[in-house]
Amino acid sequence: MSARDAILNRLRHRRDGALTAPVSDFAVVTEKQWNETEKLDLFQQKIESVHAEVHRVSKENWLEKLKELLAEKQVKNLLTPMQAQVGVDTRAALKEDDVELLAYDQPIEGWKAELFSNVDASITDVRSAIAETGSLVLWPDLDQPRLMTLVPPIHFAVVDADQLKNTFHEVIVSEGWVSEGMPTNALLISGPSKTADIEQTLAYGVHGPKELVVLVRQ
Amino acid sequence: MSHNQVVQEFHPRVHEAITNPQIRANFRKAMDGLMDKRQLAFPSDDELQRTRELAAAIRLRALSKLPELLEKLEANLTANGVKVHWAETGDEACKIILDICNEKNAKSVIKGKSMVSEEMELNHYLEEHGIEALESDLGEYIVQLAEETPSHIIMPAIHKNTDQISDLMHEKTGTNKSRDVEYLTAEARQQLRERFEKADVGVSGVNFAVAETGTLCLVENEGNGRLTTTVPPVHIAVTGIEKVVENLEDVAPLLSLLTRSATGQHITTYFNMISSPRKEGELDGPEEVHLVLVDSGRSNIYQDDELLDTLRCIRCGACMNHCPVYTRIGGHAYGYTYPGPIGKILMPHLAGLDDAKDLPSASSLCGACGEVCPVKIPIPKLLVRLREESVAGDHNHDNSVVKGRGAKRKGMEPLIWKGWAKMHKHGGLYRTGTGLATVFRGLVPSNLGAWTNCRTAPKLAKTTLHQQMKARSQNNAASQKKDGGDQ
């Protein structure tokens, strides 16, 4: 008998007989709801508490703020999406600028060393965001691959205020994740990479970005 | 299965830990901090208790359908392009991983944190077969540099302070001696980044495996888990068969309780959900993803209605953070992969009670572990059950699934208790027995095994209670006016 069959067989023929599934009451999760203002405040408070930097910007002037931040953080090059509107707008706005625009336009194998050593920052959009935990929800894809939000030391994320949901549970259910089918990788990001493995002392940027900058467009 | 730490008996190890002021101080400080942080993460007791109810129900629901959910998980993962393997033992799982590595001609493996891989001693196994396995979680990396094992399931290097880590990194990697945690962390980042670039295979654990969608979920702060599962061309996830949950929505409350219970964080930096290898056209991610499902005694625990609760565990470590014993002796003194209360109820199954017989007794049964457990595992009750199992014989737990049942049973003890029972059933025998005991009370030895290691042996009274009561009623009868004084 294969290991698989042996294990399943033992589980099926339980000594103490079949088990009954208890009812799961999700009310404690689904009753968590806030209005739009509260959601935004809560999101900002939560994500700032884990060291992210949040800027509330308008839909019209967000690129000005981005330019300002890039200069302030002395970003020399910026990895941008090619198709997502955030990327298109960023590229158009920074064309004349000092910041070199980079594209993730080939498989990682072709430019691993370059990405790991020479990219200062990246910018991406998000799929949604979560107020309760201050989280960004991303489904990395061809245009905004997985390592784009992980390897560069600074990650700029652009969030629209109306993308805010109450809870992770609401995101899964209201966006129909199960019926839509899960992507290769789905991701929640809440703050920059961190560790407390040395005597409970927090340090940022241990493997991923040292800085997470969130631009909330209202 | 060997346990590399079991080089000496449990009690000497405990004694060593308890008399080490550095260990005492490091753990006390860390556990106090973790208890405070957890408390702050649950401002509403009502919300906490209701979420615990929900989480316990979710885990029990998953267990109640375990064989079906494992098959569903396998079917969905396979449809998504992930290869699923099954292993009865840790050694089998190691072999499966080695075979995948060999097939890919892999020489270096980079690892995200995985307690199951610790449990099966994967690093040793791979190294014995010429493959380098490098831990990338900072705490695990430190522990590996020190050639130790994790002392906590969430914070592997919690037993070391900054100075000790600085000295270790200086000695092993040539960094400067420094108390600057930022500097030490940045150095480790640099050292590990180079390794990530070159690694042939990434090995990770799994926090939740979702049957409904075929999704592997990983909870982490550092990003090493994401790197491990994205950069190398092959990703192998390894997990115990009990980690499966039924629906995707089930992970939301479990995640919320896991991070808050573990370290008091409302959420970790990353929650990484992987459902397939790199799809055509995608620019990163592994070309191959494997899942190794390990049994290693879990299906045995599954047989028993009471012991089943052990399998609800989501590995948050809150039980050890709140355990007065763990806080004083630290994680290594237990001598097993999983320390603290969860280790005490899990290791006897994984290693056998004959091997882990002292663990269920290493508790004051104060109940803190059960109170903080996010999935409401009645740990104290299970400790008592395993104590019973460890001395079981006759018809006690006859049909037991516990490996090594009766390991602590001593030849004389059952005889003594049999005699005791018989004596109490027969009045004459009882009076003769107790009468003789008082007459020969001078012969009671002062050394009565472990009990008298730190206590004085009890002395029997000159007369039995029956004799005293008899004398008293005679006195009362002789002088009815006089109140009977206690003797």
XYZ file of C-alpha atoms in Angstrom:
705
model
C 0.000 0.000 0.000
C 1.334 3.451 -0.847
C 1.946 5.959 1.940
C -0.989 7.943 0.612
C -3.411 5.045 0.805
C -2.119 3.909 4.183
C -2.567 7.369 5.706
C -6.002 7.927 4.199
C -7.035 4.459 5.256
C -6.099 5.120 8.866
C -7.948 8.438 8.806
C -11.062 6.846 7.276
C -11.251 4.002 9.766
C -11.092 6.064 12.914
C -11.047 4.019 16.108
C -13.525 6.317 17.851
C -15.839 6.586 14.852
C -16.838 9.335 12.448
C -16.689 12.962 13.584
C -19.361 15.595 13.109
C -18.483 19.066 11.904
C -19.470 21.865 14.271
C -21.137 25.016 12.973
C -18.781 27.944 12.277
C -20.360 31.261 13.167
C -18.487 33.992 11.291
C -20.508 36.825 12.877
C -17.572 37.947 15.003
C -15.692 38.574 11.754
C -18.480 39.881 9.497
C -19.840 42.331 12.057
C -16.620 44.343 11.883
C -17.688 47.270 9.713
C -16.690 50.886 9.570
C -17.767 53.876 7.487
C -15.495 55.270 4.765
C -13.761 57.818 7.003
C -13.245 55.335 9.810
C -11.890 52.774 7.394
C -9.309 55.156 6.036
C -8.281 56.325 9.509
C -8.032 52.774 10.791
C -6.070 51.622 7.747
C -3.605 54.477 8.167
C -3.243 53.956 11.903
C -2.658 50.222 11.544
C -0.184 50.337 8.695
C 1.718 53.254 10.253
C 1.981 51.275 13.493
C 4.086 48.753 11.570
C 6.402 51.396 10.178
C 4.806 52.121 6.798
C 4.737 55.715 5.586
C 1.308 56.961 4.496
C 0.545 60.066 2.413
C -2.983 61.118 1.610
C -2.983 62.648 -1.854
C -5.559 63.736 -4.382
C -6.144 61.887 -7.620
C -4.850 64.940 -9.467
C -1.661 65.716 -7.622
C -0.382 62.327 -6.508
C 2.422 62.323 -9.052
C 3.748 65.572 -7.623
C 3.916 63.945 -4.209
C 5.623 60.910 -5.725
C 8.278 63.116 -7.357
C 8.844 64.881 -4.081
C 9.279 61.582 -2.216
C 11.598 60.153 -4.855
C 13.821 63.204 -4.531
C 13.687 63.156 -0.741
C 14.652 59.474 -0.623
C 17.298 59.981 -3.303
C 15.855 57.271 -5.505
C 17.972 56.990 -8.640
C 15.933 54.371 -10.441
C 12.371 53.158 -10.191
C 10.884 49.866 -11.326
C 7.463 50.589 -12.818
C 4.693 48.519 -14.358
C 4.249 48.913 -18.122
C 0.505 48.296 -18.391
C -1.094 49.200 -15.078
C -2.382 52.782 -15.117
C -0.196 53.636 -12.133
C 2.835 52.633 -14.166
C 1.726 54.412 -17.329
C 1.067 57.638 -15.397
C 4.323 57.377 -13.477
C 6.350 56.852 -16.624
C 4.694 59.784 -18.340
C 5.234 62.077 -15.373
C 8.842 61.121 -14.729
C 9.985 61.094 -18.332
C 11.865 64.323 -18.052
C 13.032 63.595 -14.564
C 16.308 62.465 -13.073
C 14.904 59.131 -11.995
C 15.787 56.286 -14.325
C 12.707 54.249 -15.209
C 13.140 50.498 -15.173
C 10.815 47.796 -16.442
C 10.397 44.210 -15.280
C 10.175 43.008 -18.869
C 12.060 39.721 -18.864
C 12.080 36.544 -16.775
C 13.917 36.913 -13.467
C 16.640 34.476 -14.577
C 17.877 37.065 -17.090
C 18.441 39.879 -14.607
C 18.511 38.424 -11.090
C 21.819 40.014 -10.138
C 20.716 43.362 -11.511
C 17.398 43.303 -9.625
C 19.033 42.184 -6.398
C 21.800 44.767 -6.426
C 20.923 47.761 -8.548
C 17.251 48.608 -8.169
C 16.467 51.367 -5.645
C 12.675 51.308 -5.595
C 9.516 50.018 -7.213
C 5.990 51.310 -7.616
C 2.835 49.197 -7.927
C -0.891 49.505 -7.592
C -2.911 47.239 -5.317
C -6.012 45.125 -5.815
C -7.599 46.343 -2.593
C -6.668 47.213 0.967
C -7.826 46.162 4.434
C -8.770 48.629 7.152
C -8.794 46.282 10.135
C -5.176 45.216 9.749
C -3.702 47.968 7.570
C -2.912 45.604 4.730
C -2.390 45.906 0.996
C -3.876 43.154 -1.153
C -1.947 42.227 -4.294
C -2.280 39.622 -6.992
C 1.109 39.819 -8.693
C 0.951 39.239 -12.469
C 2.943 39.593 -15.683
C 2.962 43.344 -15.407
C 3.719 43.517 -11.683
C 5.581 40.294 -10.821
C 6.100 38.883 -7.343
C 9.648 40.067 -6.757
C 8.800 43.624 -7.737
C 7.348 44.309 -4.294
C 9.972 42.316 -2.437
C 13.508 42.854 -3.668
C 13.925 46.645 -4.092
C 14.646 48.450 -0.790
C 11.716 50.865 -1.200
C 8.219 49.950 -2.340
C 5.729 52.658 -3.284
C 2.144 51.404 -3.303
C -0.706 53.433 -4.748
C -4.075 52.836 -3.112
C -7.395 54.461 -3.917
C -9.460 55.242 -0.835
C -12.465 53.500 -2.353
C -10.478 50.259 -2.573
C -10.604 49.914 1.207
C -12.457 46.935 2.649
C -13.225 46.263 6.288
C -11.563 42.888 6.786
C -9.571 40.199 4.994
C -12.665 38.028 5.192
C -14.671 40.675 3.353
C -11.972 40.845 0.654
C -12.111 37.097 0.046
C -15.905 36.945 -0.029
C -16.858 40.233 -1.727
C -14.210 39.910 -4.435
C -15.244 36.308 -5.100
C -11.750 34.863 -4.796
C -12.974 31.289 -4.791
C -15.224 31.588 -7.830
C -12.698 33.716 -9.730
C -9.985 31.122 -9.072
C -6.834 31.857 -7.128
C -3.847 33.337 -8.957
C -0.355 31.835 -8.852
C 0.340 34.059 -5.873
C -1.933 36.259 -3.790
C -0.423 38.457 -1.173
C -1.126 40.654 1.806
C 1.533 43.231 2.613
C 1.386 45.070 5.923
C 4.426 47.253 6.365
C 8.053 46.871 5.370
C 9.964 43.627 5.942
C 10.896 43.268 9.594
C 12.389 40.982 12.194
C 12.606 40.846 15.957
C 14.760 37.739 16.020
C 17.635 39.478 17.771
C 16.502 39.924 21.359
C 13.028 41.156 20.402
C 14.493 44.326 18.909
C 12.698 45.407 15.754
C 14.810 45.905 12.645
C 13.435 46.699 9.197
C 14.398 45.507 5.744
C 15.767 42.169 6.776
C 14.995 40.441 3.477
C 12.414 42.615 1.752
C 11.939 46.379 1.513
C 13.208 48.606 4.279
C 10.543 51.177 3.457
C 6.924 50.846 2.423
C 5.432 54.123 1.193
C 1.681 54.156 0.680
C 0.044 56.898 -1.378
C -3.666 56.954 -0.656
C -5.535 58.747 -3.441
C -8.800 60.366 -2.373
C 13.726 8.741 14.342
C 16.664 10.205 16.180
C 16.550 13.335 18.260
C 19.889 14.972 18.235
C 19.338 16.748 21.508
C 18.517 13.761 23.622
C 22.026 13.217 24.810
C 21.175 13.256 28.463
C 18.121 12.673 30.598
C 15.446 15.278 31.046
C 16.035 16.150 34.701
C 19.754 16.910 34.449
C 19.003 19.094 31.438
C 16.387 20.984 33.417
C 18.771 21.400 36.324
C 21.413 22.781 33.994
C 18.972 25.266 32.461
C 17.543 26.378 35.768
C 20.959 27.139 37.209
C 22.016 29.132 34.134
C 21.293 32.801 34.946
C 21.735 33.868 31.314
C 19.038 31.495 30.118
C 16.760 32.477 32.968
C 17.181 36.176 32.206
C 16.835 35.875 28.413
C 13.619 33.857 28.611
C 12.060 35.838 31.443
C 12.538 39.096 29.578
C 11.273 37.705 26.270
C 8.223 35.925 27.680
C 7.173 38.934 29.788
C 7.297 41.070 26.651
C 5.321 38.566 24.599
C 2.611 38.193 27.227
C 2.165 41.970 27.391
C 2.017 42.283 23.606
C -0.578 39.537 23.294
C -2.766 41.165 25.900
C -2.646 44.494 24.059
C -3.627 42.760 20.820
C -6.921 41.614 22.338
C -8.551 44.761 23.727
C -11.984 43.103 23.744
C -12.343 39.875 25.667
C -15.697 39.268 24.015
C -14.136 39.458 20.553
C -11.286 37.202 21.671
C -13.560 34.522 23.118
C -15.917 34.514 20.129
C -13.032 34.366 17.672
C -11.527 31.477 19.648
C -14.860 29.663 19.430
C -14.917 30.216 15.689
C -11.293 29.180 15.206
C -11.744 26.019 17.260
C -14.852 25.174 15.210
C -13.001 25.777 11.937
C -10.147 23.511 12.964
C -12.501 20.821 14.240
C -14.570 21.018 11.063
C -11.404 20.502 9.027
C -10.399 17.524 11.171
C -13.874 16.038 10.965
C -13.449 15.830 7.174
C -9.701 15.286 7.144
C -9.395 12.411 4.655
C -11.821 14.059 2.208
C -10.135 17.448 2.549
C -6.680 15.979 1.986
C -7.927 14.373 -1.202
C -9.572 17.598 -2.294
C -6.406 19.530 -1.536
C -4.408 17.051 -3.551
C -6.841 17.175 -6.470
C -6.933 20.983 -6.566
C -3.183 21.385 -6.183
C -2.585 18.797 -8.892
C -5.003 20.607 -11.192
C -3.063 23.811 -10.467
C 0.201 22.107 -11.451
C 1.584 21.418 -7.968
C 2.970 17.924 -7.309
C 1.722 16.337 -4.092
C 3.679 13.678 -2.175
C 2.732 11.684 0.906
C 5.103 10.467 3.625
C 4.335 8.156 6.526
C 7.409 9.214 8.473
C 9.837 12.106 8.677
C 12.522 9.947 7.120
C 10.272 9.184 4.163
C 9.610 12.895 3.726
C 13.359 13.612 3.801
C 13.874 10.966 1.141
C 11.174 12.479 -1.087
C 12.804 15.909 -0.811
C 16.254 14.463 -1.490
C 14.963 12.679 -4.591
C 13.480 15.907 -5.950
C 16.792 17.692 -5.278
C 18.788 14.947 -6.973
C 16.507 14.909 -9.958
C 17.153 18.636 -10.356
C 20.850 18.134 -9.690
C 20.474 20.616 -6.843
C 23.450 21.317 -4.615
C 22.095 24.094 -2.452
C 18.761 24.440 -0.703
C 17.529 27.627 0.906
C 14.954 27.249 3.639
C 12.136 29.320 4.992
C 11.108 28.570 8.535
C 9.445 25.172 8.942
C 8.952 23.322 12.207
C 8.017 20.131 10.367
C 11.411 20.193 8.649
C 12.996 20.588 12.111
C 10.909 17.687 13.342
C 12.241 15.429 10.584
C 15.774 16.861 10.788
C 15.827 17.667 7.118
C 18.997 19.783 7.218
C 21.076 16.929 8.636
C 19.628 14.516 6.161
C 20.361 16.707 3.150
C 23.849 17.503 4.359
C 24.590 13.824 4.869
C 23.706 13.412 1.213
C 25.920 16.203 -0.014
C 23.338 18.982 -0.302
C 23.803 22.218 1.580
C 20.696 23.433 3.423
C 20.768 27.016 4.577
C 18.190 28.585 6.894
C 17.107 32.057 5.799
C 14.828 33.172 8.630
C 17.133 35.369 10.712
C 16.463 33.475 13.940
C 16.905 30.114 12.239
C 20.073 31.392 10.540
C 21.520 32.362 13.927
C 20.585 29.010 15.418
C 22.156 27.219 12.461
C 25.376 29.255 12.782
C 25.485 28.211 16.434
C 24.876 24.584 15.444
C 21.868 24.500 17.742
C 18.160 23.859 17.338
C 15.348 26.407 17.803
C 14.374 27.062 21.411
C 10.952 28.482 20.493
C 8.684 27.602 17.573
C 8.149 31.227 16.540
C 11.339 32.885 17.750
C 14.060 30.291 17.267
C 16.946 32.330 18.721
C 15.075 33.742 21.698
C 17.547 32.089 24.097
C 20.363 34.325 22.895
C 20.874 37.983 23.681
C 22.368 40.573 21.363
C 25.917 40.157 22.684
C 25.836 36.427 22.182
C 24.535 36.851 18.622
C 27.121 39.516 17.864
C 29.929 37.249 19.070
C 28.539 34.334 17.092
C 28.225 36.294 13.847
C 31.683 37.751 14.371
C 33.199 34.327 14.844
C 31.323 32.547 12.041
C 30.856 35.248 9.405
C 33.443 37.889 10.206
C 31.067 40.748 11.008
C 32.187 43.396 13.477
C 31.253 42.937 17.103
C 28.335 45.255 17.652
C 25.256 45.725 19.815
C 23.596 47.522 16.900
C 20.767 45.228 15.827
C 20.270 47.202 12.586
C 23.887 46.546 11.646
C 23.696 42.824 12.466
C 20.448 42.478 10.540
C 21.817 44.313 7.507
C 24.895 42.071 7.492
C 22.733 38.952 7.623
C 20.574 40.344 4.792
C 23.652 40.747 2.613
C 25.022 37.292 3.440
C 21.678 35.651 2.694
C 20.832 37.615 -0.441
C 23.846 36.137 -2.186
C 22.648 32.695 -1.235
C 19.108 33.340 -2.448
C 20.451 34.273 -5.843
C 22.276 30.967 -6.166
C 19.944 28.493 -4.452
C 18.653 25.611 -6.561
C 15.683 24.710 -4.381
C 13.593 26.563 -1.806
C 12.026 24.604 1.062
C 9.255 26.133 3.166
C 6.635 25.109 5.673
C 2.907 25.782 5.391
C 0.665 27.540 7.903
C -2.658 26.652 6.287
C -3.360 24.467 3.262
C -6.720 25.373 1.740
C -8.536 22.377 0.258
C -11.200 24.395 -1.561
C -8.741 26.222 -3.813
C -5.503 24.238 -3.486
C -3.668 27.097 -1.827
C -0.637 27.021 0.462
C -0.523 29.899 2.955
C 2.614 31.198 4.636
C 2.753 33.713 7.458
C 5.934 35.729 7.924
C 7.511 39.112 8.661
C 10.907 39.002 7.052
C 10.228 38.275 3.390
C 12.567 35.295 3.427
C 9.532 33.059 3.012
C 8.524 34.959 -0.111
C 12.073 34.820 -1.447
C 12.324 31.093 -0.703
C 9.090 30.406 -2.536
C 9.757 32.745 -5.471
C 13.448 32.938 -6.397
C 14.731 29.327 -6.721
C 13.474 27.346 -9.733
C 11.951 24.688 -7.468
C 9.822 25.199 -4.351
C 9.129 22.307 -1.992
C 6.587 22.943 0.755
C 6.427 20.464 3.592
C 3.663 20.177 6.154
C 1.878 17.907 8.592
C -1.374 16.387 7.321
C -3.381 18.261 9.966
C -2.669 21.729 8.521
C -5.465 21.538 5.975
C -8.516 23.815 6.250
C -11.705 23.454 4.264
C -12.458 26.886 2.804
C -10.487 29.943 1.840
C -12.575 32.157 4.150
C -11.510 29.934 7.070
C -7.996 31.343 6.960
C -9.112 34.889 7.825
C -9.991 34.317 11.511
C -7.195 31.768 11.925
C -4.623 34.242 10.619
C -5.964 36.970 12.884
C -5.688 34.775 15.971
C -2.363 33.277 14.970
C -0.425 36.525 14.705
C -2.074 38.187 17.696
C -1.576 35.155 19.928
C 1.998 34.593 18.825
C 3.606 38.003 19.018
C 0.752 40.444 19.577
C 0.901 41.665 15.976
C -2.465 42.513 14.395
C -1.035 40.874 11.266
C 2.400 39.894 10.006
C 4.138 41.832 7.231
C 3.416 39.155 4.654
C 0.638 36.661 4.162
C 1.675 34.690 1.133
C -0.861 32.494 -0.684
C 0.589 30.151 -3.300
C -1.657 28.159 -5.611
C 0.512 27.146 -8.544
C 3.960 27.159 -10.100
C 4.926 29.944 -12.531
C 2.378 30.065 -15.337
C 3.323 30.555 -18.938
C 4.428 34.100 -19.548
C 4.891 34.962 -15.873
C 8.297 36.437 -15.151
C 9.156 34.991 -11.762
C 8.215 32.245 -9.353
C 9.374 28.622 -9.358
C 8.845 26.427 -12.407
C 7.996 23.550 -10.101
C 6.113 23.456 -6.824
C 5.859 20.356 -4.635
C 3.910 19.698 -1.458
C 5.060 16.941 0.890
C 2.351 15.835 3.324
C 3.846 14.214 6.422
C 1.980 11.943 8.817
C 4.630 10.969 11.369
C 2.220 9.858 14.083
C -0.546 12.364 13.372
C -2.992 9.805 11.997
C -2.523 7.903 15.253
C -3.484 10.905 17.352
C -6.459 11.257 15.030
C -7.942 7.939 16.183
C -8.795 9.116 19.709
C -11.620 11.580 20.483
C -9.761 13.209 23.353
C -6.272 13.298 21.827
C -7.691 14.635 18.543
C -7.733 18.151 20.013
C -3.933 18.135 19.804
C -4.263 18.366 16.024
C -6.190 21.646 16.171
C -2.915 23.468 16.938
C -1.983 26.348 14.616
C 1.563 26.664 16.089
C 1.346 30.170 17.512
C 3.507 29.454 20.552
C 1.240 31.369 22.974
C 1.188 28.338 25.266
C 4.946 28.459 25.733
C 4.968 32.242 26.104
C 2.590 31.888 29.051
C 4.070 28.740 30.588
C 5.815 29.186 33.938
C 7.871 26.066 33.311
C 8.969 27.059 29.800
C 9.862 30.556 31.008
C 12.202 29.095 33.618
C 13.850 26.249 31.742
C 13.766 27.586 28.144
C 13.132 25.586 25.017
C 16.226 23.403 24.823
C 15.785 21.697 28.179
C 12.786 19.793 26.815
C 15.095 18.115 24.331
C 12.556 17.945 21.512
C 11.561 19.901 18.407
C 8.417 21.329 19.985
C 9.024 22.668 23.496
C 6.565 24.013 26.050
C 2.990 22.844 26.590
C 2.251 21.973 22.950
C 5.475 19.953 22.841
C 4.449 18.126 25.990
C 1.227 16.918 24.376
C 2.591 16.442 20.851
C 6.058 14.921 21.266
C 4.869 11.846 23.193
C 3.011 10.878 20.005
C 5.743 11.808 17.551
C 8.616 10.289 19.521
C 6.677 7.770 21.656
C 5.954 7.972 25.381
C 8.829 5.611 26.091
C 11.141 8.294 24.724
C 9.256 11.400 25.882
C 7.902 10.013 29.139
C 8.960 12.952 31.307
C 7.278 15.622 29.210
C 3.660 15.289 30.428
C 4.872 15.577 34.041
C 6.907 18.721 33.381
C 3.932 20.918 34.189
C 2.344 22.450 37.252
C -1.066 22.146 35.521
C -1.627 25.841 36.226
C -3.849 26.003 33.139
C -2.404 29.152 31.535
C -1.684 27.323 28.273
C -5.282 26.198 27.872
C -6.589 29.673 28.666
C -4.543 31.423 25.976
C -4.748 28.751 23.283
C -6.438 30.417 20.273
C -8.071 27.158 19.199
C -9.036 26.147 22.740
C -6.959 22.980 23.022
C -7.522 21.680 26.564
C -3.788 21.242 27.111
C -3.943 20.562 30.882
C -6.539 17.833 30.336
C -4.354 16.253 27.676
C -1.330 16.402 29.982
C -3.264 14.487 32.613
C -4.385 11.987 29.996
C -0.787 11.413 28.894
C 0.326 11.044 32.515
C -2.268 8.308 32.841
C -1.070 6.739 29.619
C 2.523 6.830 30.816
C 1.730 4.629 33.829
C -1.151 2.724 32.230
C -1.456 -1.039 32.646
C -4.141 -3.541 33.584
C -7.267 -2.384 31.772
C -6.563 1.295 31.879
C -6.643 2.801 28.340
C -6.559 -0.718 26.981
C -7.150 0.211 23.385
C -4.679 3.075 23.477
C -3.158 4.622 20.355
C -0.331 6.181 22.352
C 3.055 4.778 21.421
C 4.974 3.625 24.486
C 1.905 3.492 26.748
C 2.874 2.421 30.271
C 6.513 3.479 29.843
C 6.707 4.861 33.360
C 4.912 1.980 35.023
C 7.093 0.389 37.679
C 6.879 -3.237 38.754
C 6.296 -2.597 42.462
C 3.772 0.226 42.164
C 0.861 -1.786 40.736
C 1.439 -4.427 43.426
C 1.376 -1.824 46.169
C -1.813 -0.281 44.798
C -3.426 -3.690 44.449
C -2.629 -4.376 48.095
C -3.931 -0.938 49.025
C -7.211 -1.581 47.233
C -7.661 -4.991 48.832
C -6.918 -3.648 52.309
C -9.506 -0.892 51.944
C -12.169 -3.373 50.946
C -11.751 -5.524 54.055
C -12.214 -3.963 57.529
C -10.206 -6.593 59.374
C -7.293 -6.387 56.963
C -7.397 -2.619 57.159
C -7.250 -2.518 60.961
C -4.488 -5.096 61.112
C -2.537 -3.346 58.380
C -2.731 0.129 59.864
C -2.137 -1.252 63.370
C 1.038 -2.971 62.194
C 2.119 0.155 60.327
C 1.953 2.254 63.507
C 3.831 -0.366 65.525
C 6.640 -0.534 62.982
C 6.530 3.147 62.117
C 10.173 3.551 63.038
C 11.061 1.396 60.042
C 9.646 3.831 57.424
C 12.679 4.823 55.338
C 13.625 8.505 55.189
C 14.284 8.203 51.461
C 11.091 7.645 49.495
C 12.255 8.205 45.930
C 11.733 11.505 44.115
C 9.229 12.706 46.708
C 11.885 13.104 49.396
C 14.457 14.787 47.123
C 13.165 18.111 48.361
C 10.811 17.065 51.153
C 11.053 15.343 54.539
C 9.528 11.881 54.611
C 6.190 11.839 56.464
C 6.128 10.166 59.909
C 3.269 7.908 60.870
C 1.352 8.752 64.052
C 1.748 6.579 67.170
C -1.853 5.417 66.948
C -4.205 5.007 64.009
C -7.187 7.295 63.511
C -9.517 4.415 64.353
C -7.720 3.828 67.639
C -7.874 7.526 68.457
C -11.578 7.746 67.697
C -12.256 4.697 69.807
C -10.344 6.135 72.761
C -12.188 9.402 72.366
C -15.653 7.884 72.434
C -14.675 5.887 75.522
C -13.531 9.085 77.240
C -16.764 10.796 76.301
C -18.791 7.994 77.696
C -16.787 8.039 80.951
C -17.275 11.728 81.520
C -20.390 13.025 79.765
C -20.126 16.546 81.078
C -16.639 17.035 79.850
C -16.178 18.285 76.296
C -14.048 15.906 74.255
C -10.736 17.664 73.469
C -8.882 17.007 70.278
C -5.918 14.755 70.713
